[in-house]
């Protein structure tokens, strides 16, 4: 059975049809369904083969978040229809031999998505059905809780790719796992397995499979059913304000800096090699 059919059946098994409504039917890279009873939105990435964050997927995620804010949704589970991969991160093709204006637009759209997801008023959980490298890890860190399927990998290999990360990514990692662990992880470009990620606090729970991941995500959201959404949302915003303000203050300068580094011939060479190795590595 195709992964897509499986995921659709999975949702149907968990929520009966009259309890759900499709939120948007014209999205290419996402399935968005809301459970009418508890107001939880299921946002499933479905951009084959590995949910690479191309401009379309980033834009659809951003549009969906805006609409969920307006719809007073009670919580969101961000997941993937693919069993092996949650999200493979930013599109490496956008980083290779980039045109300055295009690459600026691309990264600024991603930056806006990060702020939107990180600052959303409703509770958010990442049900990571598989590997979550780089931008996939960033999406996870923007959520309030992370459940990851066993035998998956997560981390940000920026240093190994020759990319110096912007401040907001470093800040996000530090706020998730602490300054010391973030320094060790990010300077080495370390990728962790599920047990290591749990130990360091990069994820909150390990799931056996997709169903278990979604169930655990739902259990986390259930804990908020008796909590006043307004008070919760305001508290979340206060806790998250410093990172958001920092991006508002320094995001444009960070972006300029990041783009000028990306364009350097030695960085391009390193990225080219990274892409070559990715395409030619032995698959498991
Ligand atoms: C202010 C400025 C803002 C700047 C923001 C910077 C933020 C920094 C944070 C993140 C940067 C990034 O996200 S860069 C992307 C880094 N991503 C990776 O390194 C992941 C690479 N992919 C993998 O490790 C694996 O693909 C996988 C573990 C995710 C899945 O493995 P699997 O074996 O299942 O699949 P394949 O490897 O065969 O992949 C299928 C197919 O997809 C291509 N692919 C995979 N990932 C990417 C990607 N990120 N971009 C482009 N293409 C990708 C892969 O090459 C295969 O293609 P082919 O079938 O043609 O070989």
mmCIF file of C-alpha atoms and ligand atoms in Angstrom:
data_model
loop_
_atom_site.group_PDB
_atom_site.id
_atom_site.type_symbol
_atom_site.label_atom_id
_atom_site.label_comp_id
_atom_site.label_asym_id
_atom_site.label_seq_id
_atom_site.Cartn_x
_atom_site.Cartn_y
_atom_site.Cartn_z
ATOM 1 C CA UNK A 1 0.000 0.000 0.000
ATOM 2 C CA UNK A 2 1.380 3.476 -0.814
ATOM 3 C CA UNK A 3 2.477 5.612 2.109
ATOM 4 C CA UNK A 4 -0.074 8.229 1.119
ATOM 5 C CA UNK A 5 -2.976 5.768 1.190
ATOM 6 C CA UNK A 6 -1.682 4.431 4.484
ATOM 7 C CA UNK A 7 -1.593 7.886 6.026
ATOM 8 C CA UNK A 8 -5.096 8.685 4.791
ATOM 9 C CA UNK A 9 -6.414 5.408 6.175
ATOM 10 C CA UNK A 10 -4.590 6.090 9.388
ATOM 11 C CA UNK A 11 -6.373 9.391 9.821
ATOM 12 C CA UNK A 12 -9.703 7.860 8.902
ATOM 13 C CA UNK A 13 -9.190 5.158 11.546
ATOM 14 C CA UNK A 14 -8.426 7.682 14.218
ATOM 15 C CA UNK A 15 -11.079 10.244 13.462
ATOM 16 C CA UNK A 16 -14.399 9.296 11.925
ATOM 17 C CA UNK A 17 -15.271 11.173 8.757
ATOM 18 C CA UNK A 18 -18.053 13.299 10.223
ATOM 19 C CA UNK A 19 -15.659 14.476 12.910
ATOM 20 C CA UNK A 20 -13.211 15.899 10.412
ATOM 21 C CA UNK A 21 -13.173 18.584 7.822
ATOM 22 C CA UNK A 22 -10.573 19.200 5.205
ATOM 23 C CA UNK A 23 -9.271 22.620 5.876
ATOM 24 C CA UNK A 24 -7.808 23.351 2.493
ATOM 25 C CA UNK A 25 -8.322 21.232 -0.555
ATOM 26 C CA UNK A 26 -6.094 23.135 -2.951
ATOM 27 C CA UNK A 27 -2.741 22.498 -1.304
ATOM 28 C CA UNK A 28 -0.152 20.483 -3.231
ATOM 29 C CA UNK A 29 2.332 19.662 -0.507
ATOM 30 C CA UNK A 30 0.109 19.424 2.582
ATOM 31 C CA UNK A 31 -2.941 17.608 3.857
ATOM 32 C CA UNK A 32 -4.717 19.704 6.464
ATOM 33 C CA UNK A 33 -7.580 18.211 8.438
ATOM 34 C CA UNK A 34 -9.322 19.525 11.531
ATOM 35 C CA UNK A 35 -11.042 17.344 14.092
ATOM 36 C CA UNK A 36 -14.329 19.155 14.726
ATOM 37 C CA UNK A 37 -14.706 17.736 18.229
ATOM 38 C CA UNK A 38 -11.471 18.879 19.801
ATOM 39 C CA UNK A 39 -10.358 21.494 17.273
ATOM 40 C CA UNK A 40 -7.005 19.820 16.642
ATOM 41 C CA UNK A 41 -5.469 20.385 13.207
ATOM 42 C CA UNK A 42 -3.467 17.611 11.559
ATOM 43 C CA UNK A 43 -0.971 19.128 9.135
ATOM 44 C CA UNK A 44 0.700 16.389 7.129
ATOM 45 C CA UNK A 45 3.591 17.191 4.791
ATOM 46 C CA UNK A 46 3.337 15.224 1.541
ATOM 47 C CA UNK A 47 6.025 16.543 -0.764
ATOM 48 C CA UNK A 48 7.744 13.486 -2.289
ATOM 49 C CA UNK A 49 10.160 11.901 -1.924
ATOM 50 C CA UNK A 50 11.409 13.311 1.406
ATOM 51 C CA UNK A 51 9.482 16.537 2.208
ATOM 52 C CA UNK A 52 12.249 18.843 1.097
ATOM 53 C CA UNK A 53 11.301 22.391 2.034
ATOM 54 C CA UNK A 54 11.013 23.944 -1.385
ATOM 55 C CA UNK A 55 9.331 27.330 -1.818
ATOM 56 C CA UNK A 56 5.923 25.691 -2.369
ATOM 57 C CA UNK A 57 5.997 23.656 0.849
ATOM 58 C CA UNK A 58 7.294 26.599 2.897
ATOM 59 C CA UNK A 59 4.579 28.880 1.481
ATOM 60 C CA UNK A 60 1.812 26.339 2.072
ATOM 61 C CA UNK A 61 2.934 25.821 5.667
ATOM 62 C CA UNK A 62 2.917 29.559 6.189
ATOM 63 C CA UNK A 63 -0.539 29.994 4.650
ATOM 64 C CA UNK A 64 -1.890 27.123 6.731
ATOM 65 C CA UNK A 65 -0.550 28.599 9.965
ATOM 66 C CA UNK A 66 -2.170 31.960 9.169
ATOM 67 C CA UNK A 67 -5.484 30.257 8.544
ATOM 68 C CA UNK A 68 -5.250 28.113 11.654
ATOM 69 C CA UNK A 69 -4.654 31.257 13.739
ATOM 70 C CA UNK A 70 -7.857 32.745 12.286
ATOM 71 C CA UNK A 71 -9.820 29.519 12.778
ATOM 72 C CA UNK A 72 -9.153 29.448 16.557
ATOM 73 C CA UNK A 73 -7.770 25.959 16.279
ATOM 74 C CA UNK A 74 -7.059 24.303 19.637
ATOM 75 C CA UNK A 75 -3.776 22.695 18.675
ATOM 76 C CA UNK A 76 -1.745 21.473 15.743
ATOM 77 C CA UNK A 77 0.073 18.246 15.014
ATOM 78 C CA UNK A 78 2.726 18.705 12.340
ATOM 79 C CA UNK A 79 3.671 15.435 10.717
ATOM 80 C CA UNK A 80 4.513 13.701 7.448
ATOM 81 C CA UNK A 81 2.825 11.094 5.310
ATOM 82 C CA UNK A 82 6.179 9.375 4.820
ATOM 83 C CA UNK A 83 7.215 6.660 7.223
ATOM 84 C CA UNK A 84 10.957 7.132 6.930
ATOM 85 C CA UNK A 85 11.268 10.912 6.814
ATOM 86 C CA UNK A 86 9.603 13.784 8.658
ATOM 87 C CA UNK A 87 11.342 16.514 6.648
ATOM 88 C CA UNK A 88 14.724 16.554 4.859
ATOM 89 C CA UNK A 89 15.297 20.263 5.445
ATOM 90 C CA UNK A 90 15.840 23.124 3.075
ATOM 91 C CA UNK A 91 16.169 22.463 -0.613
ATOM 92 C CA UNK A 92 19.892 22.075 -1.291
ATOM 93 C CA UNK A 93 19.267 23.027 -4.922
ATOM 94 C CA UNK A 94 18.343 26.527 -3.693
ATOM 95 C CA UNK A 95 21.732 26.813 -1.997
ATOM 96 C CA UNK A 96 23.826 25.673 -4.946
ATOM 97 C CA UNK A 97 24.941 28.329 -7.465
ATOM 98 C CA UNK A 98 22.226 30.665 -6.208
ATOM 99 C CA UNK A 99 21.100 33.946 -7.684
ATOM 100 C CA UNK A 100 21.344 36.521 -4.818
ATOM 101 C CA UNK A 101 17.766 37.850 -5.101
ATOM 102 C CA UNK A 102 16.231 34.404 -5.395
ATOM 103 C CA UNK A 103 18.173 32.982 -2.472
ATOM 104 C CA UNK A 104 17.339 36.028 -0.315
ATOM 105 C CA UNK A 105 13.634 35.583 -1.018
ATOM 106 C CA UNK A 106 13.869 31.877 -0.257
ATOM 107 C CA UNK A 107 15.618 32.284 3.090
ATOM 108 C CA UNK A 108 13.489 35.191 4.176
ATOM 109 C CA UNK A 109 10.319 33.151 3.479
ATOM 110 C CA UNK A 110 11.759 30.330 5.598
ATOM 111 C CA UNK A 111 12.676 32.794 8.352
ATOM 112 C CA UNK A 112 9.108 34.132 8.384
ATOM 113 C CA UNK A 113 7.735 30.594 8.618
ATOM 114 C CA UNK A 114 9.994 29.843 11.578
ATOM 115 C CA UNK A 115 8.754 32.917 13.442
ATOM 116 C CA UNK A 116 5.135 32.152 12.603
ATOM 117 C CA UNK A 117 5.370 28.554 13.829
ATOM 118 C CA UNK A 118 7.472 29.402 16.867
ATOM 119 C CA UNK A 119 5.151 32.251 17.827
ATOM 120 C CA UNK A 120 1.826 30.551 17.095
ATOM 121 C CA UNK A 121 -0.808 31.087 19.772
ATOM 122 C CA UNK A 122 -2.096 27.495 19.726
ATOM 123 C CA UNK A 123 -0.167 24.485 21.084
ATOM 124 C CA UNK A 124 2.008 22.700 18.542
ATOM 125 C CA UNK A 125 3.494 19.213 18.441
ATOM 126 C CA UNK A 126 5.818 17.681 15.883
ATOM 127 C CA UNK A 127 5.007 14.018 15.308
ATOM 128 C CA UNK A 128 8.246 13.142 13.557
ATOM 129 C CA UNK A 129 7.636 9.972 11.619
ATOM 130 C CA UNK A 130 11.276 9.623 10.616
ATOM 131 C CA UNK A 131 14.513 11.487 9.930
ATOM 132 C CA UNK A 132 14.515 15.212 10.676
ATOM 133 C CA UNK A 133 17.775 16.763 9.501
ATOM 134 C CA UNK A 134 18.518 20.486 9.362
ATOM 135 C CA UNK A 135 15.381 22.453 8.428
ATOM 136 C CA UNK A 136 13.335 19.422 9.591
ATOM 137 C CA UNK A 137 14.940 19.748 13.011
ATOM 138 C CA UNK A 138 14.222 23.502 12.939
ATOM 139 C CA UNK A 139 10.505 22.880 12.275
ATOM 140 C CA UNK A 140 10.481 20.428 15.172
ATOM 141 C CA UNK A 141 12.194 22.888 17.513
ATOM 142 C CA UNK A 142 9.589 25.540 16.708
ATOM 143 C CA UNK A 143 6.903 23.212 18.069
ATOM 144 C CA UNK A 144 6.319 22.905 21.792
ATOM 145 C CA UNK A 145 6.731 19.142 21.947
ATOM 146 C CA UNK A 146 8.513 16.611 19.786
ATOM 147 C CA UNK A 147 7.755 12.922 19.415
ATOM 148 C CA UNK A 148 10.081 11.035 17.088
ATOM 149 C CA UNK A 149 9.825 7.540 15.646
ATOM 150 C CA UNK A 150 12.546 5.191 16.881
ATOM 151 C CA UNK A 151 15.623 4.643 14.692
ATOM 152 C CA UNK A 152 15.410 8.128 13.225
ATOM 153 C CA UNK A 153 18.034 10.845 13.105
ATOM 154 C CA UNK A 154 17.879 14.512 13.952
ATOM 155 C CA UNK A 155 20.308 17.436 14.010
ATOM 156 C CA UNK A 156 21.685 20.347 12.030
ATOM 157 C CA UNK A 157 24.748 19.521 9.916
ATOM 158 C CA UNK A 158 25.411 23.195 8.993
ATOM 159 C CA UNK A 159 29.076 23.188 10.088
ATOM 160 C CA UNK A 160 29.732 20.010 8.125
ATOM 161 C CA UNK A 161 28.216 21.642 5.069
ATOM 162 C CA UNK A 162 30.349 24.764 5.449
ATOM 163 C CA UNK A 163 27.314 26.838 6.497
ATOM 164 C CA UNK A 164 27.521 29.204 9.481
ATOM 165 C CA UNK A 165 24.055 29.157 11.013
ATOM 166 C CA UNK A 166 22.075 32.363 11.582
ATOM 167 C CA UNK A 167 21.531 33.530 15.150
ATOM 168 C CA UNK A 168 17.906 32.477 15.375
ATOM 169 C CA UNK A 169 18.744 28.839 14.626
ATOM 170 C CA UNK A 170 21.489 28.879 17.263
ATOM 171 C CA UNK A 171 19.091 30.548 19.720
ATOM 172 C CA UNK A 172 16.370 27.997 19.002
ATOM 173 C CA UNK A 173 18.762 25.118 19.620
ATOM 174 C CA UNK A 174 20.126 26.730 22.795
ATOM 175 C CA UNK A 175 16.650 27.301 24.177
ATOM 176 C CA UNK A 176 15.763 23.683 23.446
ATOM 177 C CA UNK A 177 18.825 21.806 24.737
ATOM 178 C CA UNK A 178 20.819 24.457 26.614
ATOM 179 C CA UNK A 179 23.830 26.513 25.570
ATOM 180 C CA UNK A 180 26.499 23.926 26.276
ATOM 181 C CA UNK A 181 24.810 21.098 24.395
ATOM 182 C CA UNK A 182 23.911 23.449 21.545
ATOM 183 C CA UNK A 183 27.519 24.558 21.217
ATOM 184 C CA UNK A 184 28.764 20.977 21.078
ATOM 185 C CA UNK A 185 26.091 19.883 18.630
ATOM 186 C CA UNK A 186 26.150 22.811 16.266
ATOM 187 C CA UNK A 187 29.901 23.366 16.050
ATOM 188 C CA UNK A 188 30.315 19.696 15.145
ATOM 189 C CA UNK A 189 27.253 19.605 12.890
ATOM 190 C CA UNK A 190 26.213 16.548 14.891
ATOM 191 C CA UNK A 191 23.304 14.342 13.941
ATOM 192 C CA UNK A 192 21.800 12.376 16.838
ATOM 193 C CA UNK A 193 19.926 9.110 16.915
ATOM 194 C CA UNK A 194 16.611 8.925 18.776
ATOM 195 C CA UNK A 195 18.102 7.815 22.102
ATOM 196 C CA UNK A 196 20.753 10.534 22.037
ATOM 197 C CA UNK A 197 18.163 13.143 21.075
ATOM 198 C CA UNK A 198 15.925 12.111 23.974
ATOM 199 C CA UNK A 199 18.828 12.213 26.423
ATOM 200 C CA UNK A 200 19.837 15.737 25.434
ATOM 201 C CA UNK A 201 16.203 16.976 25.316
ATOM 202 C CA UNK A 202 16.010 17.609 21.594
ATOM 203 C CA UNK A 203 12.984 15.336 21.510
ATOM 204 C CA UNK A 204 10.502 14.648 24.300
ATOM 205 C CA UNK A 205 9.319 11.126 23.516
ATOM 206 C CA UNK A 206 10.169 8.188 21.288
ATOM 207 C CA UNK A 207 7.390 6.486 19.331
ATOM 208 C CA UNK A 208 7.306 2.928 18.002
ATOM 209 C CA UNK A 209 5.659 3.869 14.734
ATOM 210 C CA UNK A 210 3.526 6.521 13.061
ATOM 211 C CA UNK A 211 0.324 5.629 14.930
ATOM 212 C CA UNK A 212 2.139 5.788 18.244
ATOM 213 C CA UNK A 213 3.726 9.135 17.321
ATOM 214 C CA UNK A 214 0.366 10.707 16.524
ATOM 215 C CA UNK A 215 -1.229 9.192 19.637
ATOM 216 C CA UNK A 216 1.522 10.617 21.839
ATOM 217 C CA UNK A 217 1.148 14.001 20.149
ATOM 218 C CA UNK A 218 -2.606 13.903 20.818
ATOM 219 C CA UNK A 219 -1.994 13.003 24.462
ATOM 220 C CA UNK A 220 0.234 16.062 24.830
ATOM 221 C CA UNK A 221 -2.470 18.306 23.368
ATOM 222 C CA UNK A 222 -5.153 16.730 25.569
ATOM 223 C CA UNK A 223 -3.349 18.083 28.610
ATOM 224 C CA UNK A 224 -4.348 21.588 27.474
ATOM 225 C CA UNK A 225 -8.065 20.881 27.211
ATOM 226 C CA UNK A 226 -8.747 22.348 30.657
ATOM 227 C CA UNK A 227 -6.332 25.261 30.283
ATOM 228 C CA UNK A 228 -7.628 28.680 29.201
ATOM 229 C CA UNK A 229 -6.334 29.190 25.620
ATOM 230 C CA UNK A 230 -5.839 32.940 26.010
ATOM 231 C CA UNK A 231 -3.712 32.654 29.165
ATOM 232 C CA UNK A 232 -1.790 29.779 27.607
ATOM 233 C CA UNK A 233 -1.122 31.674 24.380
ATOM 234 C CA UNK A 234 0.011 34.828 26.168
ATOM 235 C CA UNK A 235 2.337 32.858 28.441
ATOM 236 C CA UNK A 236 3.831 31.052 25.462
ATOM 237 C CA UNK A 237 4.444 34.347 23.679
ATOM 238 C CA UNK A 238 6.135 35.859 26.731
ATOM 239 C CA UNK A 239 8.435 32.839 27.036
ATOM 240 C CA UNK A 240 9.255 32.948 23.326
ATOM 241 C CA UNK A 241 9.425 36.724 22.939
ATOM 242 C CA UNK A 242 13.200 37.179 23.140
ATOM 243 C CA UNK A 243 13.955 34.936 20.153
ATOM 244 C CA UNK A 244 11.147 36.503 18.119
ATOM 245 C CA UNK A 245 12.275 40.046 18.964
ATOM 246 C CA UNK A 246 15.846 39.127 18.103
ATOM 247 C CA UNK A 247 14.823 37.973 14.623
ATOM 248 C CA UNK A 248 12.774 41.142 14.122
ATOM 249 C CA UNK A 249 15.791 43.253 15.135
ATOM 250 C CA UNK A 250 18.603 41.312 13.465
ATOM 251 C CA UNK A 251 16.917 39.063 10.893
ATOM 252 C CA UNK A 252 17.601 41.314 7.906
ATOM 253 C CA UNK A 253 21.294 41.709 8.756
ATOM 254 C CA UNK A 254 21.599 37.982 9.458
ATOM 255 C CA UNK A 255 20.052 37.273 6.100
ATOM 256 C CA UNK A 256 22.497 39.546 4.219
ATOM 257 C CA UNK A 257 25.373 37.953 6.050
ATOM 258 C CA UNK A 258 24.142 34.428 5.448
ATOM 259 C CA UNK A 259 23.633 35.022 1.732
ATOM 260 C CA UNK A 260 27.067 36.560 1.262
ATOM 261 C CA UNK A 261 28.661 33.547 2.990
ATOM 262 C CA UNK A 262 26.607 31.089 0.934
ATOM 263 C CA UNK A 263 27.894 32.721 -2.278
ATOM 264 C CA UNK A 264 31.598 32.305 -1.371
ATOM 265 C CA UNK A 265 33.367 29.940 -3.781
ATOM 266 C CA UNK A 266 34.782 27.800 -0.951
ATOM 267 C CA UNK A 267 31.294 27.410 0.592
ATOM 268 C CA UNK A 268 29.817 26.528 -2.801
ATOM 269 C CA UNK A 269 32.537 23.926 -3.288
ATOM 270 C CA UNK A 270 31.748 22.374 0.076
ATOM 271 C CA UNK A 271 28.014 22.343 -0.660
ATOM 272 C CA UNK A 272 28.637 20.797 -4.038
ATOM 273 C CA UNK A 273 30.622 18.007 -2.377
ATOM 274 C CA UNK A 274 27.879 17.565 0.249
ATOM 275 C CA UNK A 275 25.257 17.166 -2.480
ATOM 276 C CA UNK A 276 27.499 14.772 -4.411
ATOM 277 C CA UNK A 277 27.953 12.615 -1.317
ATOM 278 C CA UNK A 278 24.214 12.679 -0.629
ATOM 279 C CA UNK A 279 23.398 11.461 -4.136
ATOM 280 C CA UNK A 280 26.133 8.814 -4.123
ATOM 281 C CA UNK A 281 25.944 7.466 -0.596
ATOM 282 C CA UNK A 282 24.978 3.884 0.182
ATOM 283 C CA UNK A 283 21.260 3.782 1.080
ATOM 284 C CA UNK A 284 20.121 1.767 4.116
HETATM 285 C C1 LIG B 1 18.926 34.144 7.714
HETATM 286 C C2 LIG B 1 19.114 33.081 6.733
HETATM 287 C C3 LIG B 1 18.291 31.866 7.015
HETATM 288 C C4 LIG B 1 19.057 30.654 6.718
HETATM 289 C C5 LIG B 1 18.451 29.478 7.320
HETATM 290 C C6 LIG B 1 19.471 28.421 7.443
HETATM 291 C C7 LIG B 1 18.926 27.404 8.286
HETATM 292 C C8 LIG B 1 19.875 26.312 8.416
HETATM 293 C C9 LIG B 1 19.122 25.111 8.629
HETATM 294 C C10 LIG B 1 18.988 24.243 7.711
HETATM 295 C C11 LIG B 1 19.705 24.202 6.429
HETATM 296 C C12 LIG B 1 19.171 23.058 5.633
HETATM 297 O O1 LIG B 1 18.114 22.557 5.884
HETATM 298 S S1 LIG B 1 20.101 22.540 4.315
HETATM 299 C C13 LIG B 1 19.413 20.932 3.954
HETATM 300 C C14 LIG B 1 20.131 19.941 4.739
HETATM 301 N N1 LIG B 1 19.482 18.675 4.618
HETATM 302 C C15 LIG B 1 20.171 17.570 4.667
HETATM 303 O O2 LIG B 1 21.377 17.573 4.799
HETATM 304 C C16 LIG B 1 19.384 16.285 4.499
HETATM 305 C C17 LIG B 1 19.850 15.558 3.316
HETATM 306 N N2 LIG B 1 19.048 14.367 3.100
HETATM 307 C C18 LIG B 1 19.230 13.212 3.750
HETATM 308 O O3 LIG B 1 20.035 13.085 4.653
HETATM 309 C C19 LIG B 1 18.383 12.058 3.290
HETATM 310 O O4 LIG B 1 17.819 12.389 2.056
HETATM 311 C C20 LIG B 1 17.261 11.653 4.252
HETATM 312 C C21 LIG B 1 17.866 11.013 5.521
HETATM 313 C C22 LIG B 1 16.408 12.843 4.635
HETATM 314 C C23 LIG B 1 16.340 10.604 3.564
HETATM 315 O O5 LIG B 1 17.118 9.520 3.086
HETATM 316 P P1 LIG B 1 16.510 8.533 1.992
HETATM 317 O O6 LIG B 1 17.519 7.462 1.746
HETATM 318 O O7 LIG B 1 15.155 8.109 2.403
HETATM 319 O O8 LIG B 1 16.277 9.440 0.715
HETATM 320 P P2 LIG B 1 17.374 9.926 -0.342
HETATM 321 O O9 LIG B 1 18.581 10.388 0.355
HETATM 322 O O10 LIG B 1 17.545 8.877 -1.397
HETATM 323 O O11 LIG B 1 16.646 11.210 -0.923
HETATM 324 C C24 LIG B 1 15.714 11.138 -1.999
HETATM 325 C C25 LIG B 1 16.072 12.202 -3.016
HETATM 326 O O12 LIG B 1 15.889 13.489 -2.413
HETATM 327 C C26 LIG B 1 17.103 14.252 -2.506
HETATM 328 N N3 LIG B 1 17.214 15.094 -1.306
HETATM 329 C C27 LIG B 1 17.193 14.722 -0.038
HETATM 330 N N4 LIG B 1 17.267 15.764 0.791
HETATM 331 C C28 LIG B 1 17.369 16.844 0.008
HETATM 332 C C29 LIG B 1 17.483 18.237 0.274
HETATM 333 N N5 LIG B 1 17.511 18.720 1.540
HETATM 334 N N6 LIG B 1 17.534 19.083 -0.775
HETATM 335 C C30 LIG B 1 17.513 18.620 -2.053
HETATM 336 N N7 LIG B 1 17.394 17.299 -2.370
HETATM 337 C C31 LIG B 1 17.328 16.425 -1.349
HETATM 338 C C32 LIG B 1 18.194 13.182 -2.561
HETATM 339 O O13 LIG B 1 19.376 13.700 -3.105
HETATM 340 C C33 LIG B 1 17.548 12.140 -3.427
HETATM 341 O O14 LIG B 1 17.596 12.602 -4.775
HETATM 342 P P3 LIG B 1 17.883 11.573 -5.970
HETATM 343 O O15 LIG B 1 16.753 10.588 -5.926
HETATM 344 O O16 LIG B 1 17.904 12.435 -7.181
HETATM 345 O O17 LIG B 1 19.217 10.946 -5.668
#
